[in-house]
Structure formats: structure tokens, C-alpha cells
Short mmCIF file of C-alpha atoms and ligand atoms in Angstrom, two decimals:
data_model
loop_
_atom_site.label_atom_id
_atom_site.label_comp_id
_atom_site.label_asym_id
_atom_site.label_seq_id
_atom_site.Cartn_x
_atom_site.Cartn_y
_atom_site.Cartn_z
CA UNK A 1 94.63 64.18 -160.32
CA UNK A 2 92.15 61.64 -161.85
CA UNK A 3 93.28 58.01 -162.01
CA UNK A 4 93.78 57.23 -165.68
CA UNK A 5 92.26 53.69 -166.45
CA UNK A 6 94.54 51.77 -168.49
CA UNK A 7 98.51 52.18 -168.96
CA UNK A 8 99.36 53.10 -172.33
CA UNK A 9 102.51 50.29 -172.35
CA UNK A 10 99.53 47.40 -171.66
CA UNK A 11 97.89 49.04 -175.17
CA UNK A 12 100.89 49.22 -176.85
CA UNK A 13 101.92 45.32 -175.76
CA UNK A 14 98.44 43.95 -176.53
CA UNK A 15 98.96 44.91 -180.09
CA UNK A 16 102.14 44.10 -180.69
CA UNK A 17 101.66 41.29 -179.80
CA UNK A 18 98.66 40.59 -182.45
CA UNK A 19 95.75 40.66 -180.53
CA UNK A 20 92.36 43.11 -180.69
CA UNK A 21 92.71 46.45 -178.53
CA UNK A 22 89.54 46.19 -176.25
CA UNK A 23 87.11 48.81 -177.24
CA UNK A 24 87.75 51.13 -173.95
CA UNK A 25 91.44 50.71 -174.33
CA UNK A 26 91.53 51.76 -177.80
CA UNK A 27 88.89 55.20 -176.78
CA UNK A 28 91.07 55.49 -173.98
CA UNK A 29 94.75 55.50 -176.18
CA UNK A 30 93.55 58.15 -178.88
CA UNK A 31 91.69 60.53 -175.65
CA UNK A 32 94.84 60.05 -173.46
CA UNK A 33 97.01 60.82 -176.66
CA UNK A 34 95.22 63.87 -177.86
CA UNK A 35 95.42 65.14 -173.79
CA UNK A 36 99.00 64.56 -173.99
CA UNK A 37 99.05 61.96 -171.25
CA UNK A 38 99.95 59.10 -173.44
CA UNK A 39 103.47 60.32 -175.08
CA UNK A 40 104.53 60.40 -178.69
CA UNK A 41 107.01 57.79 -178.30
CA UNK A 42 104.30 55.58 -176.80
CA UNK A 43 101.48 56.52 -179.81
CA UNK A 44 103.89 55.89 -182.26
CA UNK A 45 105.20 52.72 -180.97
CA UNK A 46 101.05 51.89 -180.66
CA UNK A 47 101.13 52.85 -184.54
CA UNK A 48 103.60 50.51 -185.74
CA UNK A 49 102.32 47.71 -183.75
CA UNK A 50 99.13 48.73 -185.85
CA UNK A 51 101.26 49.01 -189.44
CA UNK A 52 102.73 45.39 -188.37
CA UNK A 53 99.84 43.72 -187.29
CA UNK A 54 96.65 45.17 -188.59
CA UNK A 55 93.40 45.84 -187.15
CA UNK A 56 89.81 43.79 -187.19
CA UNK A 57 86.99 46.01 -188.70
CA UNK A 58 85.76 46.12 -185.08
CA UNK A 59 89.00 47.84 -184.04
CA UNK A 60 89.05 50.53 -187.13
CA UNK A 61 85.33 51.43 -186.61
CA UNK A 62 86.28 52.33 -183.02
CA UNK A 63 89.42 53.97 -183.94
CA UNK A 64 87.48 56.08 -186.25
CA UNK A 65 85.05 57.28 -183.85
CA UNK A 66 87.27 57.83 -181.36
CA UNK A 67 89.07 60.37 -183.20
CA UNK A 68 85.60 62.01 -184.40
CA UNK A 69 85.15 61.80 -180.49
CA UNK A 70 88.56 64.20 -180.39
CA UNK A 71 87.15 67.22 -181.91
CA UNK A 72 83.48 69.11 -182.95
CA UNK A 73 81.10 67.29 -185.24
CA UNK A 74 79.34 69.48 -187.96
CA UNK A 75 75.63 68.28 -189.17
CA UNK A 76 74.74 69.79 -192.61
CA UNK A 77 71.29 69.03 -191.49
CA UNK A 78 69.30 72.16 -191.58
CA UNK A 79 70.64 73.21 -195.25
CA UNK A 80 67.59 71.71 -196.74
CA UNK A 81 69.44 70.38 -199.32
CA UNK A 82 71.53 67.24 -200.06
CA UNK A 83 75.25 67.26 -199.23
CA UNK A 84 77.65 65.96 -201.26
CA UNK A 85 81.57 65.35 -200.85
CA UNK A 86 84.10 63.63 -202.70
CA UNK A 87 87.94 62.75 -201.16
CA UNK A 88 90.62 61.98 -203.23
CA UNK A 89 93.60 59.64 -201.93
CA UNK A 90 95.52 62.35 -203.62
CA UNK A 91 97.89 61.92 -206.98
CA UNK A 92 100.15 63.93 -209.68
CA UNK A 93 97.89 66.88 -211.28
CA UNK A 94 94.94 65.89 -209.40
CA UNK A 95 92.88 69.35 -210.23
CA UNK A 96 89.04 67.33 -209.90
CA UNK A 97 88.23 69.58 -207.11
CA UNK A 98 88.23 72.03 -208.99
CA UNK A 99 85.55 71.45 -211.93
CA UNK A 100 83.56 69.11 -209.96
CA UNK A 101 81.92 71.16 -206.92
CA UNK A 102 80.50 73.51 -208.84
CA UNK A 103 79.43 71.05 -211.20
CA UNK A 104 77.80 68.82 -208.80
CA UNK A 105 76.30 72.35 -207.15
CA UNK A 106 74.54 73.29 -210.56
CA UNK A 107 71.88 69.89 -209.61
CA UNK A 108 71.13 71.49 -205.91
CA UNK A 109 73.16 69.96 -203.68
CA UNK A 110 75.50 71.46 -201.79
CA UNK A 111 79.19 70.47 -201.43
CA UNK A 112 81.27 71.00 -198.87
CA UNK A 113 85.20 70.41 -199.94
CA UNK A 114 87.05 70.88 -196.86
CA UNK A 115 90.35 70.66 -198.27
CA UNK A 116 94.33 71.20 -197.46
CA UNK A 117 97.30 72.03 -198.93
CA UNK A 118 100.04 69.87 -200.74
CA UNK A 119 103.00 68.41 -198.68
CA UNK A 120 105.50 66.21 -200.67
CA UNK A 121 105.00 65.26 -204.60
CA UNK A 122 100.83 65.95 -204.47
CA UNK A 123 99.24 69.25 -204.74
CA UNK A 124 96.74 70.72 -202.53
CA UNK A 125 93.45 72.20 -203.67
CA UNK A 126 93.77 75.47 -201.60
CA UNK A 127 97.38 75.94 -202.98
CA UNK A 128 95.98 75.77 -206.64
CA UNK A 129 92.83 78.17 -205.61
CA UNK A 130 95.37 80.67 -204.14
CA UNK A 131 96.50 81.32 -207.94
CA UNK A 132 93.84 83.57 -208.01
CA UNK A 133 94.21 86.65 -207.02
CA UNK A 134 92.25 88.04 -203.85
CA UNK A 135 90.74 84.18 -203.04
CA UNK A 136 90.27 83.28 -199.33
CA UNK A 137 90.97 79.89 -198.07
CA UNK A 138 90.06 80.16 -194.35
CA UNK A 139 86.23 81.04 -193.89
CA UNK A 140 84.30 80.90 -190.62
CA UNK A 141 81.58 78.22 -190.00
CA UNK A 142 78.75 80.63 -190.66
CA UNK A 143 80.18 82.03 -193.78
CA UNK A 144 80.81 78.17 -194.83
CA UNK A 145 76.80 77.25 -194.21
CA UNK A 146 75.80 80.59 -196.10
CA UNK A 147 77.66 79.37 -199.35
CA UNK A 148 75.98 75.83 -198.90
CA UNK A 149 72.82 77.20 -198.67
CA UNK A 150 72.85 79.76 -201.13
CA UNK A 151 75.14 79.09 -203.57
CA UNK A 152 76.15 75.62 -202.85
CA UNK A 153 79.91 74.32 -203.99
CA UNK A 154 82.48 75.64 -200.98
CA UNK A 155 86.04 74.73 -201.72
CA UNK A 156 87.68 75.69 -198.17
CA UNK A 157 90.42 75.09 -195.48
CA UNK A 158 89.28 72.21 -193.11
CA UNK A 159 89.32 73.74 -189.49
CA UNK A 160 91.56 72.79 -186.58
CA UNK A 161 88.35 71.44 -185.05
CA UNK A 162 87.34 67.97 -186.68
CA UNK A 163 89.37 65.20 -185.67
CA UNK A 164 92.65 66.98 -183.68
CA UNK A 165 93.29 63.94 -182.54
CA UNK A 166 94.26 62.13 -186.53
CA UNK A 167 96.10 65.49 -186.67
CA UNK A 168 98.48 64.58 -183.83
CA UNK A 169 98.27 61.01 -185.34
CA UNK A 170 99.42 61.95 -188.80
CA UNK A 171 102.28 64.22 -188.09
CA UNK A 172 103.84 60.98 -185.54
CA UNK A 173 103.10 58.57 -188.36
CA UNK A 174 104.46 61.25 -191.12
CA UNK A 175 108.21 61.04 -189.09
CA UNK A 176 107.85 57.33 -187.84
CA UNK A 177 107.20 55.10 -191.31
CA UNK A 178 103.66 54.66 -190.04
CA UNK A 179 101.81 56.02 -192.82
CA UNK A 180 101.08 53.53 -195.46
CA UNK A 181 98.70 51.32 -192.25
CA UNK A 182 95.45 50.56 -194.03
CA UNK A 183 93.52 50.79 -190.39
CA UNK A 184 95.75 54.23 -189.66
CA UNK A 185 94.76 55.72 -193.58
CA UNK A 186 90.96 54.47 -193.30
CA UNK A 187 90.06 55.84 -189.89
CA UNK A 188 92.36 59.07 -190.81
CA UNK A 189 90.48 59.84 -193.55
CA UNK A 190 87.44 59.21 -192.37
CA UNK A 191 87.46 60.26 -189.11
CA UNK A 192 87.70 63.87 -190.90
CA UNK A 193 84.56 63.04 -193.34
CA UNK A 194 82.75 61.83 -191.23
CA UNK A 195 82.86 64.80 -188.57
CA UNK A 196 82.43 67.17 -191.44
CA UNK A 197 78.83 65.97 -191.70
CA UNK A 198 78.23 64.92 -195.14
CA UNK A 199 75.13 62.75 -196.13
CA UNK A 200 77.23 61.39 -199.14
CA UNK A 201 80.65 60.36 -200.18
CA UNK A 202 82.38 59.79 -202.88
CA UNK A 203 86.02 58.19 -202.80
CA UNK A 204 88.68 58.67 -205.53
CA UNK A 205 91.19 56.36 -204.37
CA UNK A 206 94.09 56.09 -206.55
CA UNK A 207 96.68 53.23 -207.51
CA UNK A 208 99.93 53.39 -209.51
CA UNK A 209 103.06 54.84 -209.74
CA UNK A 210 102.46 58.31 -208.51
CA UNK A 211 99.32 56.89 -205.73
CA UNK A 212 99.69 56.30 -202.53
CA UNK A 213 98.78 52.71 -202.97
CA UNK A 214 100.92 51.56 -205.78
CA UNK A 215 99.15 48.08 -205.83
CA UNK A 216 95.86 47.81 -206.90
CA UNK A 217 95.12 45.38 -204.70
CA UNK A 218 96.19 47.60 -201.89
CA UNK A 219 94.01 50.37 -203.12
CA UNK A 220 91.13 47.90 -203.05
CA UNK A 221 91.49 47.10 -199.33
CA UNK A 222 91.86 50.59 -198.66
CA UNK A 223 89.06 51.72 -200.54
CA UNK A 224 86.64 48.89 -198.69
CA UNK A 225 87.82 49.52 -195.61
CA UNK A 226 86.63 53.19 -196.25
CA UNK A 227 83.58 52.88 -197.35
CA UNK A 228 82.47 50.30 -194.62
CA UNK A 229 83.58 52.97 -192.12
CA UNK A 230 81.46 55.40 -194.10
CA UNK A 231 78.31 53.27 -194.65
CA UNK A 232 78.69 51.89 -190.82
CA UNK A 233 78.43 55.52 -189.70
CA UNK A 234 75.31 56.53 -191.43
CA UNK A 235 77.04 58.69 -194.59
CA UNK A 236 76.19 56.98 -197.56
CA UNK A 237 79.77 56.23 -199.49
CA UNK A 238 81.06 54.59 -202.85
CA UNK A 239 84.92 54.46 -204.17
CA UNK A 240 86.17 54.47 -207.68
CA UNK A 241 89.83 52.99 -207.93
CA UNK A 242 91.37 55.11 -210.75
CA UNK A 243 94.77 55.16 -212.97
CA UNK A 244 97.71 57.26 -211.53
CA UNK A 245 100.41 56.03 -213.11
CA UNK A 246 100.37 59.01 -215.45
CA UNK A 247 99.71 62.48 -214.24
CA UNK A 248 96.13 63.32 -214.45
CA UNK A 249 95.23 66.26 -217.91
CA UNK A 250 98.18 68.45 -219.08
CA UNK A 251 99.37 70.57 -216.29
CA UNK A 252 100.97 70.05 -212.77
CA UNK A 253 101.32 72.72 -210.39
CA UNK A 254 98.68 75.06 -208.82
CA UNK A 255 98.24 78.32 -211.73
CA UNK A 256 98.06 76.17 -214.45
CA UNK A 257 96.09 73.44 -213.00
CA UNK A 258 93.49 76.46 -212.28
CA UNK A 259 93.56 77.10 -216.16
CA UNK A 260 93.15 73.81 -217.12
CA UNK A 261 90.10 73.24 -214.56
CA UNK A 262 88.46 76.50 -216.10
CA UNK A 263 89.18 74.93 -219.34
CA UNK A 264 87.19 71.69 -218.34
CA UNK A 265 84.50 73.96 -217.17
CA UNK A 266 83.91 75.51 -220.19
CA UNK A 267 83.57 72.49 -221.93
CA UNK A 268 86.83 71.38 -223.09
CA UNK A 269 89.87 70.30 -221.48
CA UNK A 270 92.12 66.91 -221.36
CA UNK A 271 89.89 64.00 -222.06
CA UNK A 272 91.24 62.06 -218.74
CA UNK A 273 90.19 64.99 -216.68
CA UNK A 274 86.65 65.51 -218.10
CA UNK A 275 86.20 61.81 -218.02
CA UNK A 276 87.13 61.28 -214.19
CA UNK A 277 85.35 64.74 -213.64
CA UNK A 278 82.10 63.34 -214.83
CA UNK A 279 82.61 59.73 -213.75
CA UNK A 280 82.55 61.60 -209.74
CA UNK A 281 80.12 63.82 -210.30
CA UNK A 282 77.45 61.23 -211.50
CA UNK A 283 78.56 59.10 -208.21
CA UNK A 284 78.20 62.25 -206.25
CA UNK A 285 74.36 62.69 -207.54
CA UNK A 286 73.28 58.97 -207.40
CA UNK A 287 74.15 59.11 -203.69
CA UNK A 288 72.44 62.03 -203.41
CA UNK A 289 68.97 61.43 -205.43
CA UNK A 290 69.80 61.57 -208.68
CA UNK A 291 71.21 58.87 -210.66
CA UNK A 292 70.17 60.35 -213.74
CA UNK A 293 71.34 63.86 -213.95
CA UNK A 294 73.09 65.13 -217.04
CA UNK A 295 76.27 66.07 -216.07
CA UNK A 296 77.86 66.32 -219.38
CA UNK A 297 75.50 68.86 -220.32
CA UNK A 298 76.22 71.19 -217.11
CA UNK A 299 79.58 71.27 -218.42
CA UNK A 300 78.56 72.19 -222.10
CA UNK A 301 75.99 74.92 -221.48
CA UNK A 302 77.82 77.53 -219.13
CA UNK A 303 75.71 76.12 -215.73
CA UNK A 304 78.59 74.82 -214.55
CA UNK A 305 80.91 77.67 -215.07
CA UNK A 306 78.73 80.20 -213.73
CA UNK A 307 78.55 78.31 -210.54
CA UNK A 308 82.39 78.35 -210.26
CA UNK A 309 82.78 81.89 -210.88
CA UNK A 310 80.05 82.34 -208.31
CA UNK A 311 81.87 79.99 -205.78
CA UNK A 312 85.31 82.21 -206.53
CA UNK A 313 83.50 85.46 -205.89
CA UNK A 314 81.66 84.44 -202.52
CA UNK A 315 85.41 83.76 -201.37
CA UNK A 316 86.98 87.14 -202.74
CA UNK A 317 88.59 85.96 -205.52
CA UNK A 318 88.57 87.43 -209.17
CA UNK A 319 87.75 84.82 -212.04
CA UNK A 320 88.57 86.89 -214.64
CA UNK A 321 92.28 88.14 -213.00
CA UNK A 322 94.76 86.78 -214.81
CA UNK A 323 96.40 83.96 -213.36
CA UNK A 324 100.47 84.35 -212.35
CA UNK A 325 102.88 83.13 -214.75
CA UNK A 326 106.44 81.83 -214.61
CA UNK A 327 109.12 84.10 -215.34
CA UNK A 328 111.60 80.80 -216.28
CA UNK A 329 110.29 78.21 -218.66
CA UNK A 330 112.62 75.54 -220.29
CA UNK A 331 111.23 73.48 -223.04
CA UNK A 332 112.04 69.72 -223.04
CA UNK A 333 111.76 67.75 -226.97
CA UNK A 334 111.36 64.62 -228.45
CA UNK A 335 114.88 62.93 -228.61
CA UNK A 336 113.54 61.13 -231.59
CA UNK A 337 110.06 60.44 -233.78
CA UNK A 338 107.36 57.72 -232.28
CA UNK A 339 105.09 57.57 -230.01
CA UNK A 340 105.15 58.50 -226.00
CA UNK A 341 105.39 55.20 -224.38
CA UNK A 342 104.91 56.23 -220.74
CA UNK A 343 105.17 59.50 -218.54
CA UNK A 344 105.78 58.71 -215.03
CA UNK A 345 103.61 60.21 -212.45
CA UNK A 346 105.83 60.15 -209.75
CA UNK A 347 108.19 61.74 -211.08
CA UNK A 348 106.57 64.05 -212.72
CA UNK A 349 105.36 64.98 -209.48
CA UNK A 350 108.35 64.75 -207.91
CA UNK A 351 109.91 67.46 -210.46
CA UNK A 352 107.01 69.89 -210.01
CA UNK A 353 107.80 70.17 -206.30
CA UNK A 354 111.02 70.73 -206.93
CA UNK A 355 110.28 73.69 -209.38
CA UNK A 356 108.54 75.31 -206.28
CA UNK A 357 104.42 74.22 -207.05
CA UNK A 358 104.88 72.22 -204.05
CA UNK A 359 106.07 72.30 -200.27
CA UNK A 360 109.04 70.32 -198.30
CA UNK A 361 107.72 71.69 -194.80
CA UNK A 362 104.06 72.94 -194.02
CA UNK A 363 105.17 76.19 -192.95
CA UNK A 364 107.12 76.96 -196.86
CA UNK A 365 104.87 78.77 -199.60
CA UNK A 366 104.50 77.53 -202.68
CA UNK A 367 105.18 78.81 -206.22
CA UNK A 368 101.96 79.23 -207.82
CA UNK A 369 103.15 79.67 -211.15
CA UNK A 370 105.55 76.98 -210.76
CA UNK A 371 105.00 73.47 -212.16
CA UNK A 372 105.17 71.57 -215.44
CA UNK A 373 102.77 71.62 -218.86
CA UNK A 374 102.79 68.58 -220.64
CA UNK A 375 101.77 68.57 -224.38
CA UNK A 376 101.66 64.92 -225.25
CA UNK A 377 100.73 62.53 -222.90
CA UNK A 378 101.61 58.77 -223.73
CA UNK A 379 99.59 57.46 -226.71
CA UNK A 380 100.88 60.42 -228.81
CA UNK A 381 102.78 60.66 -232.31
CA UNK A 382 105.72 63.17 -232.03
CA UNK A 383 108.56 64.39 -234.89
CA UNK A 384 112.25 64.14 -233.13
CA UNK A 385 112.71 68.15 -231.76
CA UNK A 386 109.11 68.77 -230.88
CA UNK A 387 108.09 70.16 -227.48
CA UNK A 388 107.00 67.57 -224.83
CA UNK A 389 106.89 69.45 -221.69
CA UNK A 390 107.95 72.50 -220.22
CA UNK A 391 108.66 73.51 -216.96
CA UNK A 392 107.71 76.56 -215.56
CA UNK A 393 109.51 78.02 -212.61
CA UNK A 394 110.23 81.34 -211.12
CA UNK A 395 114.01 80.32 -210.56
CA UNK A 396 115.63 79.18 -213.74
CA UNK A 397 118.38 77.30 -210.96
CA UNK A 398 115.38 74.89 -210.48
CA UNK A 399 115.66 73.11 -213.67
CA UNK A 400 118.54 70.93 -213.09
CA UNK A 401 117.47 69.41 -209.82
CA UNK A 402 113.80 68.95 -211.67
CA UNK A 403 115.53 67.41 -214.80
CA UNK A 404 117.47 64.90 -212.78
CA UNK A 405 114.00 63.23 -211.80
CA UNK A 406 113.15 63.21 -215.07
CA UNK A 407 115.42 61.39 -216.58
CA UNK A 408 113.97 58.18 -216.45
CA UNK A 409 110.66 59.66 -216.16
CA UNK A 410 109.06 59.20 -219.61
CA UNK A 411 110.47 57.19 -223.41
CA UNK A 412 109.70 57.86 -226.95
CA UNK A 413 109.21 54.70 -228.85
CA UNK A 414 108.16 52.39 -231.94
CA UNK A 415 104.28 52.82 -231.88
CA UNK A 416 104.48 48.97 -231.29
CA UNK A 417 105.89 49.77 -228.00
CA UNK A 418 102.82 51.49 -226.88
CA UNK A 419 100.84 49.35 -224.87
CA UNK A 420 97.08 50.74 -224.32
CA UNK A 421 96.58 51.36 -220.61
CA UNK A 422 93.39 50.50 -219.06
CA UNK A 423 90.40 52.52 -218.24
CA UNK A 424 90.91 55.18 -216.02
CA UNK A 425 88.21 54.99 -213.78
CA UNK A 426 89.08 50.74 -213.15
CA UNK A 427 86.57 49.32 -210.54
CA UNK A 428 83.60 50.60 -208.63
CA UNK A 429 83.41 49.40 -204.72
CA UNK A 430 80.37 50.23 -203.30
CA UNK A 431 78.57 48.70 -199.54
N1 LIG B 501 95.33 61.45 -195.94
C1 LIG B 501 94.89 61.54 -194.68
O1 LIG B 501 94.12 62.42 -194.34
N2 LIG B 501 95.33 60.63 -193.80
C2 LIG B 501 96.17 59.64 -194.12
O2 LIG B 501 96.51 58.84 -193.27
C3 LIG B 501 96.62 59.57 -195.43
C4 LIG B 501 96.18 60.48 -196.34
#
């Protein structure tokens, strides 16, 4: 039996204690961990000594590559193409996905989306995708490359492969209250980019009630901290901090998120959505070559839809199936006239998980027809009895438990009550 060459407790003390984790200490803690020598109990006392006392950039940037050192690291090299990819810290009808890799695809690059599924009050891109019928999540590497090279948006299931050891990581910190560490977010998120092989990167990272990081401020720190780890490692990044305090377009779920994406592709759609679609996308080209490209007009002349119905049909799925629909819907009015002062996104998310679009454990499926429609959103006149949302479930037992986090969840008012919100897409952070 090889001699190990540090003792985890040493790690763990040198932390807590506030000082920087040598560099071969800190390679040595995320190998020994992802071996199993170094014990749960031991990794997650190591993470909380991180969530209490920070890390220096030094410290993160090692982190990070340690746990790129964990697992296999893809190189998008030989596409002959740029390679694009956009993360999103993840928020309350979050569909971008969606619209915006095969928009970004129509300019010649290639995008690779390795995405997951939803756990808790945010959705996950391959649960919406699975509303249509006959779509594969899980491809192999070579089938992945093929799409990139010859079709170019892929919209798939991240493999086991990159970065096993944040996956060990993140389900310690999910059960220990060591998730909301800026160091332990940052190198978790980038860790997986990073090993995916993308040239460029685009962050979405999101503030406000139904964020992650409520606190802008927060948000910021996050979002540098990302995007030196990107632009230290070679992959060219930029982060937009953007609005989630109100769900993002007019649906929350998976089906009708799908509608509402194809809606945006064809040139319509919520105004929020197409704005923050667009907003990506033309950070997505500048990194890539071209700062000029005329997104809007992908998305008005059919390129951009024929590339997603493409993308949907290299992955066996039907565009023009119809998509499922709820079998229970209960319509919720205005109590009185005025205007929508605020709609929650929190618990609006909250409520759409617990009509079944979302998951309590990563093994449960999810209700794809499930979730809510809005048809206001705040800003909006409305006459006392008209519809404001409805929820869609396939259980009409749901509706109480979804109503209860509702109640406080969104107000009618005097239009003087309204106050304006600020831009969506709120600050740029780039290196
Ligand atoms: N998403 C991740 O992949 N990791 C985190 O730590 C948080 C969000």
C-alpha cells in the first residue's frame, strides 16, 4: 500500500483555521477524495472550513484544476470551427437553452450544451427537451462531435466523465449547507466547462429572488471569480448578471417551456426571453469572431428554426409531434382591477415543482406537462376576474399544496404601486 502524503485532518485544520491550503495539499485532498481515501465526513468538514473562510484566487484556480485533473478532458479542437457555450447559474423558467444553440449554430460555430436535469425549484434543459416525443438525451462522444461538425448546436446529457470528482463534491455539499461557497460554486462550475473543451464562454449568472445569489453583489463575486478561472485557463469567458426576481417569459415547467422556446424561434415570444436570448447569443459570437452578427435577423427569417428542428431530429426527436398536455388545469384571477405589482420567482418556482415539472430526488421523473402559464407578468393592466395564471398538472390533488406557495407570491395594485424594474440583462463582467 502506497504511503499517502499528507493527512486529510492537517488539510482540514489548515483551513479552518484561515490559512491558504498549499498547492499539493489541496491536489492531494480532491485526488484522495475522489479515490475514496479521504472520507465524506472529512471532505465535507474541508468544505465548510472553505464556506467559512474563503479561498485566495490562488487556491480556487488549483481547486479547479484539480477536479478537471479527476476525470477526461475533451478538446473541440479538430472541429474546424469555433466553439461556443453558454452556462446559466440556473433560475425560474429559464428555457434560453433552448432558442439560443441553434441560434448561435446558424453563424458556424458549433455549441456544445452539456446540460442536466432540474433538482429543487429550477428546471433542467434535458427535462424540458424530453417533452418531445422520441428525443434522446444521452449520446456517445462520437455521435456528440458528428452534430458539432455537421450540424452544429448539441443540447445533451453531460457524461459521468468530466470532473467526477465536483460530482462527489456537490452531492456532500448538497446534504451539508455547503453549497452557496463562492470558491466551491466557481471551481464547480467550471471545473465542468472547462473539461468540456470550449474555446468560449458565456455566463448567465443570475441574482434575485428566485437566483441562487439573491444579492447582486454576491452574483458579482461569483460571476468574477468565474470568469478569471475561465480566462486563466485559456477559454475565453464573459458574464452577464441578469434579473430573476420574476420568472423568465410566460411558462414554467418543461412542455410548455418547449412551446414557448419554439415560439421565440419563430420570431415571437415573451419580450424578456427574446431579449436575454439575443443579449447571449451576441456575447456568444463576439467571443467567437463575430461581434457583429445579426442575430435578430436569424430569429426573423426561419435560419434559426431550421437549425433547431435539425438539432431535434439528429437526436430522434419529432418537432412537429405534439407536445403532452395536462389533463388538470386550474385557472387563478385577478382579485381586483390594477396593475400586477410583482410575481415572485421563487415561488413560482417553488409551485411548479410541486405540480410535478420538477424533481425532489434525482432518481423521480418529472411531469412534462406539468407546470404553470402565466398571462400577465408584472407591469400589466388587468379587470378584477381575469385569468392570471394557470396551473397545469396531471393530478388535480396538486393544486392545493402549489397554491399554498402562492399565496404571497404575486399582488394586484394601484398602477402607482408599480415600480419599473431594471434592465434585465444589469451588468456585463468581462477579464
Ligand atoms: N451548479 C454547479 O454545477 N455547481 C454548483 O456548485 C452550483 C451550481
Amino acid at each position: 500500500m502506497s504511503v499517502e502524503p499528507f493527512d486529510a485532518v492537517d488539510v482540514i485544520r489548515a483551513k479552518r483555521d484561515g490559512g491558504a491550503v498549499p498547492e499539493d495539499a489541496l491536489r492531494w485532498i480532491v485526488d484522495a477524495f475522489t479515490r475514496g481515501y479521504v472520507t465524506d465526513p472529512q471532505m465535507a468538514a474541508f468544505a465548510m472550513a472553505v464556506f467559512l473562510r474563503g479561498m485566495t484566487r490562488d487556491e480556487i484556480r488549483v481547486l479547479t484544476d484539480a477536479m478537471i485533473a479527476s476525470g477526461e478532458r475533451m478538446s473541440f479542437a479538430d472541429l474546424g470551427k469555433p466553439t461556443a457555450d453558454k452556462h446559466s447559474t440556473g433560475g425560474v423558467g429559464d428555457k434560453i437553452t433552448l432558442p439560443l444553440a441553434p441560434l448561435v449554430a446558424c453563424f458556424g460555430v458549433a455549441v456544445p450544451q452539456l446540460s442536466g436535469r432540474g433538482l429543487g425549484h429550477t428546471g433542467g434543459t434535458l427535462d424540458k427537451l424530453e417533452s418531445i416525443p422520441g428525443w434522446r438525451a444521452s449520446l456517445t462522444n462520437e455521435e456528440m462531435f458528428a452534430q458539432l461538425r455537421d450540424l452544429g448546436p448539441v443540447i445533451c446529457a453531460a457524461g459521468t466523465g468530466l470532473a467526477p470528482a465536483d460530482k462527489k463534491l456537490y452531492a456532500l455539499r448538497d446534504v451539508t449547507g455547503t453549497v452557496e461557497a463562492i470558491p466551491l460554486i466557481a471551481s464547480s462550475i467550471m471545473s465542468k466547462k472547462i473539461a468540456e473543451g470550449t474555446s468560449a464562454l458565456v455566463l448567465d449568472v443570475k441574482f434575485g429572488s428566485g437566483a441562487f445569489m439573491q444579492d447582486i453583489d454576491r452574483a458579482r463575486e461569483l460571476a468574477r471569480t468565474m470568469v478569471e478561472l475561465g480566462t486563466d485557463s485559456g477559454v475565453a469567458t464573459t458574464a452577464l448578471l441578469t434579473d430573476m426576481n420574476t420568472p423568465l417569459g410566460l411558462t414554467i415547467g418543461n412542455a410548455n417551456e418547449v412551446r414557448e422556446s419554439v415560439e421565440v424561434l419563430a420570431g415571437g415570444g415573451p419580450a424578456d426571453v427574446v431579449e436575454l436570448t439575443v443579449a447571449l447569443a451576441r456575447e456568444m459570437l463576439a467571443l467567437a469572431g463575430q461581434p457583429d452578427a445579426d442575430v435578430e435577423s436569424a430569429l426573423r427569417d426561419g435560419r434559426a428554426m431550421d437549425a433547431w428542428r435539425t438539432m431535434i431530429r439528429a437526436q430522434d426527436g419529432d418537432p412537429d409531434a405534439a407536445l403532452p398536455v395536462a389533463r388538470e388545469t386550474h385557472v387563478v384571477t385577478a382579485p381586483a382591477s390594477g396593475v400586477v405589482t410583482r410575481m415572485e420567482a421563487l415561488p413560482f418556482g417553488i409551485a411548479a415543482w410541486r405540480l410535478g415539472a420538477g424533481r425532489a430526488r434525482a432518481q423521480d421523473p418529472v411531469v412534462h406537462a406539468a407546470g404553470i402559464d402565466l398571462h400577465v407578468k408584472p407591469g400589466d393592466t388587468v379587470v378584477a376576474g381575469q385569468p392570471v395564471f394557470t396551473l397545469l398538472a396531471d393530478d388535480g390533488a396538486r393544486f392545493d399544496r402549489a397554491l399554498e406557495a402562492l399565496e404571497d407570491a404575486w399582488e394586484v395594485g394601484p398602477e402607482a404601486s408599480f415600480v419599473v424594474p431594471g434592465s434585465l440583462v444589469r451588468e456585463r463582467i468581462t477579464a
